[in-house]
Amino acid sequence: MVGTLFRLFEGAGPWVVLVGVALDNAGVVPVAGELYLLLAAPFARGLDGMLALFVAGALGAFLGDQGAYLMGRLGGRRIIDFYCRVTLCSALRHRSADPGLSAGGERRHPLRAVRPL
């Protein structure tokens, strides 16, 4: 198992980081995105490899955040209800999602996480 994980990071490190960080920022996986960067860093070859990991992490964070925004924008309450049902989130967490939807979710800018409005 560990050997397979090491081979994955060695062969496709930046892609694993990009997908892992994107899924983390979208709220799909309960693993911190920084962990992917830490696991992939020893397999980076030189400065170019580290730069590729940095770009993959930044791009993954951006894509994951925008993906989560679009899921909320297009699906809204249905997506939150489904997510809370699947992940067994608490009632308190479920209620804490309401203000974000009722506070003008339609008027929010898609790049808000990158550039605060």
PDB file of N, CA and C in Angstrom, residues 51-94:
ATOM      1  N   LEU A  51       8.588  23.768  -8.308  1.00  0.00           N
ATOM      2  CA  LEU A  51       7.738  24.782  -8.939  1.00  0.00           C
ATOM      3  C   LEU A  51       6.466  24.144  -9.498  1.00  0.00           C
ATOM      4  N   ALA A  52       6.602  22.971 -10.094  1.00  0.00           N
ATOM      5  CA  ALA A  52       5.421  22.263 -10.615  1.00  0.00           C
ATOM      6  C   ALA A  52       4.456  21.918  -9.486  1.00  0.00           C
ATOM      7  N   LEU A  53       4.980  21.493  -8.336  1.00  0.00           N
ATOM      8  CA  LEU A  53       4.109  21.193  -7.189  1.00  0.00           C
ATOM      9  C   LEU A  53       3.418  22.458  -6.682  1.00  0.00           C
ATOM     10  N   PHE A  54       4.158  23.561  -6.630  1.00  0.00           N
ATOM     11  CA  PHE A  54       3.582  24.830  -6.178  1.00  0.00           C
ATOM     12  C   PHE A  54       2.442  25.259  -7.096  1.00  0.00           C
ATOM     13  N   VAL A  55       2.695  25.210  -8.400  1.00  0.00           N
ATOM     14  CA  VAL A  55       1.657  25.608  -9.369  1.00  0.00           C
ATOM     15  C   VAL A  55       0.467  24.661  -9.290  1.00  0.00           C
ATOM     16  N   ALA A  56       0.733  23.358  -9.169  1.00  0.00           N
ATOM     17  CA  ALA A  56      -0.361  22.377  -9.075  1.00  0.00           C
ATOM     18  C   ALA A  56      -1.192  22.620  -7.821  1.00  0.00           C
ATOM     19  N   GLY A  57      -0.542  22.919  -6.695  1.00  0.00           N
ATOM     20  CA  GLY A  57      -1.282  23.191  -5.462  1.00  0.00           C
ATOM     21  C   GLY A  57      -2.130  24.445  -5.566  1.00  0.00           C
ATOM     22  N   ALA A  58      -1.550  25.506  -6.131  1.00  0.00           N
ATOM     23  CA  ALA A  58      -2.298  26.766  -6.274  1.00  0.00           C
ATOM     24  C   ALA A  58      -3.464  26.601  -7.247  1.00  0.00           C
ATOM     25  N   LEU A  59      -3.213  25.934  -8.365  1.00  0.00           N
ATOM     26  CA  LEU A  59      -4.274  25.718  -9.345  1.00  0.00           C
ATOM     27  C   LEU A  59      -5.366  24.800  -8.795  1.00  0.00           C
ATOM     28  N   GLY A  60      -4.959  23.771  -8.062  1.00  0.00           N
ATOM     29  CA  GLY A  60      -5.933  22.874  -7.447  1.00  0.00           C
ATOM     30  C   GLY A  60      -6.807  23.597  -6.433  1.00  0.00           C
ATOM     31  N   ALA A  61      -6.188  24.489  -5.632  1.00  0.00           N
ATOM     32  CA  ALA A  61      -6.961  25.255  -4.650  1.00  0.00           C
ATOM     33  C   ALA A  61      -7.968  26.162  -5.344  1.00  0.00           C
ATOM     34  N   PHE A  62      -7.529  26.814  -6.416  1.00  0.00           N
ATOM     35  CA  PHE A  62      -8.423  27.702  -7.150  1.00  0.00           C
ATOM     36  C   PHE A  62      -9.574  26.931  -7.795  1.00  0.00           C
ATOM     37  N   LEU A  63      -9.241  25.835  -8.485  1.00  0.00           N
ATOM     38  CA  LEU A  63     -10.277  25.054  -9.164  1.00  0.00           C
ATOM     39  C   LEU A  63     -11.261  24.425  -8.181  1.00  0.00           C
ATOM     40  N   GLY A  64     -10.747  23.927  -7.065  1.00  0.00           N
ATOM     41  CA  GLY A  64     -11.631  23.336  -6.061  1.00  0.00           C
ATOM     42  C   GLY A  64     -12.567  24.363  -5.457  1.00  0.00           C
ATOM     43  N   ASP A  65     -12.041  25.547  -5.188  1.00  0.00           N
ATOM     44  CA  ASP A  65     -12.867  26.605  -4.608  1.00  0.00           C
ATOM     45  C   ASP A  65     -13.945  27.050  -5.591  1.00  0.00           C
ATOM     46  N   GLN A  66     -13.560  27.232  -6.840  1.00  0.00           N
ATOM     47  CA  GLN A  66     -14.530  27.656  -7.837  1.00  0.00           C
ATOM     48  C   GLN A  66     -15.551  26.559  -8.123  1.00  0.00           C
ATOM     49  N   GLY A  67     -15.108  25.298  -8.069  1.00  0.00           N
ATOM     50  CA  GLY A  67     -16.038  24.182  -8.241  1.00  0.00           C
ATOM     51  C   GLY A  67     -17.079  24.136  -7.136  1.00  0.00           C
ATOM     52  N   ALA A  68     -16.626  24.367  -5.900  1.00  0.00           N
ATOM     53  CA  ALA A  68     -17.570  24.395  -4.777  1.00  0.00           C
ATOM     54  C   ALA A  68     -18.542  25.563  -4.919  1.00  0.00           C
ATOM     55  N   TYR A  69     -18.012  26.703  -5.381  1.00  0.00           N
ATOM     56  CA  TYR A  69     -18.890  27.854  -5.592  1.00  0.00           C
ATOM     57  C   TYR A  69     -19.962  27.530  -6.638  1.00  0.00           C
ATOM     58  N   LEU A  70     -19.533  26.934  -7.747  1.00  0.00           N
ATOM     59  CA  LEU A  70     -20.493  26.613  -8.809  1.00  0.00           C
ATOM     60  C   LEU A  70     -21.513  25.572  -8.362  1.00  0.00           C
ATOM     61  N   MET A  71     -21.073  24.599  -7.553  1.00  0.00           N
ATOM     62  CA  MET A  71     -22.042  23.622  -7.038  1.00  0.00           C
ATOM     63  C   MET A  71     -23.102  24.324  -6.209  1.00  0.00           C
ATOM     64  N   GLY A  72     -22.683  25.256  -5.364  1.00  0.00           N
ATOM     65  CA  GLY A  72     -23.642  25.991  -4.554  1.00  0.00           C
ATOM     66  C   GLY A  72     -24.511  26.917  -5.381  1.00  0.00           C
ATOM     67  N   ARG A  73     -23.903  27.528  -6.374  1.00  0.00           N
ATOM     68  CA  ARG A  73     -24.631  28.480  -7.223  1.00  0.00           C
ATOM     69  C   ARG A  73     -25.684  27.775  -8.067  1.00  0.00           C
ATOM     70  N   LEU A  74     -25.309  26.625  -8.610  1.00  0.00           N
ATOM     71  CA  LEU A  74     -26.234  25.918  -9.491  1.00  0.00           C
ATOM     72  C   LEU A  74     -27.178  24.988  -8.731  1.00  0.00           C
ATOM     73  N   GLY A  75     -26.694  24.395  -7.652  1.00  0.00           N
ATOM     74  CA  GLY A  75     -27.507  23.425  -6.930  1.00  0.00           C
ATOM     75  C   GLY A  75     -28.127  23.973  -5.668  1.00  0.00           C
ATOM     76  N   GLY A  76     -27.426  24.884  -5.001  1.00  0.00           N
ATOM     77  CA  GLY A  76     -27.932  25.530  -3.803  1.00  0.00           C
ATOM     78  C   GLY A  76     -28.309  24.564  -2.694  1.00  0.00           C
ATOM     79  N   ARG A  77     -29.507  24.684  -2.224  1.00  0.00           N
ATOM     80  CA  ARG A  77     -30.008  23.916  -1.094  1.00  0.00           C
ATOM     81  C   ARG A  77     -29.973  22.410  -1.366  1.00  0.00           C
ATOM     82  N   ARG A  78     -30.257  21.977  -2.583  1.00  0.00           N
ATOM     83  CA  ARG A  78     -30.246  20.539  -2.905  1.00  0.00           C
ATOM     84  C   ARG A  78     -28.864  19.937  -2.676  1.00  0.00           C
ATOM     85  N   ILE A  79     -27.827  20.654  -3.087  1.00  0.00           N
ATOM     86  CA  ILE A  79     -26.452  20.161  -2.930  1.00  0.00           C
ATOM     87  C   ILE A  79     -26.098  20.064  -1.451  1.00  0.00           C
ATOM     88  N   ILE A  80     -26.433  21.093  -0.675  1.00  0.00           N
ATOM     89  CA  ILE A  80     -26.107  21.078   0.758  1.00  0.00           C
ATOM     90  C   ILE A  80     -26.867  19.965   1.468  1.00  0.00           C
ATOM     91  N   ASP A  81     -28.128  19.795   1.151  1.00  0.00           N
ATOM     92  CA  ASP A  81     -28.899  18.718   1.778  1.00  0.00           C
ATOM     93  C   ASP A  81     -28.324  17.347   1.437  1.00  0.00           C
ATOM     94  N   PHE A  82     -27.963  17.145   0.178  1.00  0.00           N
ATOM     95  CA  PHE A  82     -27.371  15.866  -0.234  1.00  0.00           C
ATOM     96  C   PHE A  82     -26.023  15.646   0.452  1.00  0.00           C
ATOM     97  N   TYR A  83     -25.189  16.669   0.486  1.00  0.00           N
ATOM     98  CA  TYR A  83     -23.866  16.544   1.098  1.00  0.00           C
ATOM     99  C   TYR A  83     -23.990  16.213   2.588  1.00  0.00           C
ATOM    100  N   CYS A  84     -24.893  16.878   3.271  1.00  0.00           N
ATOM    101  CA  CYS A  84     -25.067  16.614   4.703  1.00  0.00           C
ATOM    102  C   CYS A  84     -25.654  15.229   4.952  1.00  0.00           C
ATOM    103  N   ARG A  85     -26.483  14.750   4.068  1.00  0.00           N
ATOM    104  CA  ARG A  85     -27.033  13.408   4.211  1.00  0.00           C
ATOM    105  C   ARG A  85     -25.949  12.355   3.989  1.00  0.00           C
ATOM    106  N   VAL A  86     -25.100  12.563   2.987  1.00  0.00           N
ATOM    107  CA  VAL A  86     -24.059  11.594   2.649  1.00  0.00           C
ATOM    108  C   VAL A  86     -22.939  11.586   3.694  1.00  0.00           C
ATOM    109  N   THR A  87     -22.534  12.751   4.164  1.00  0.00           N
ATOM    110  CA  THR A  87     -21.406  12.834   5.105  1.00  0.00           C
ATOM    111  C   THR A  87     -21.840  12.772   6.562  1.00  0.00           C
ATOM    112  N   LEU A  88     -23.131  12.686   6.804  1.00  0.00           N
ATOM    113  CA  LEU A  88     -23.658  12.622   8.168  1.00  0.00           C
ATOM    114  C   LEU A  88     -23.235  13.820   9.012  1.00  0.00           C
ATOM    115  N   CYS A  89     -23.276  15.005   8.411  1.00  0.00           N
ATOM    116  CA  CYS A  89     -22.888  16.201   9.159  1.00  0.00           C
ATOM    117  C   CYS A  89     -23.942  16.505  10.229  1.00  0.00           C
ATOM    118  N   SER A  90     -23.517  17.240  11.223  1.00  0.00           N
ATOM    119  CA  SER A  90     -24.406  17.527  12.343  1.00  0.00           C
ATOM    120  C   SER A  90     -25.468  18.552  11.945  1.00  0.00           C
ATOM    121  N   ALA A  91     -26.526  18.616  12.721  1.00  0.00           N
ATOM    122  CA  ALA A  91     -27.606  19.573  12.460  1.00  0.00           C
ATOM    123  C   ALA A  91     -27.097  21.007  12.593  1.00  0.00           C
ATOM    124  N   LEU A  92     -26.143  21.234  13.513  1.00  0.00           N
ATOM    125  CA  LEU A  92     -25.581  22.572  13.693  1.00  0.00           C
ATOM    126  C   LEU A  92     -24.850  23.014  12.423  1.00  0.00           C
ATOM    127  N   ARG A  93     -24.063  22.125  11.842  1.00  0.00           N
ATOM    128  CA  ARG A  93     -23.350  22.451  10.598  1.00  0.00           C
ATOM    129  C   ARG A  93     -24.342  22.671   9.453  1.00  0.00           C
ATOM    130  N   HIS A  94     -25.395  21.888   9.441  1.00  0.00           N
ATOM    131  CA  HIS A  94     -26.394  22.031   8.387  1.00  0.00           C
ATOM    132  C   HIS A  94     -27.075  23.381   8.475  1.00  0.00           C
TER     133      HIS A  94
END
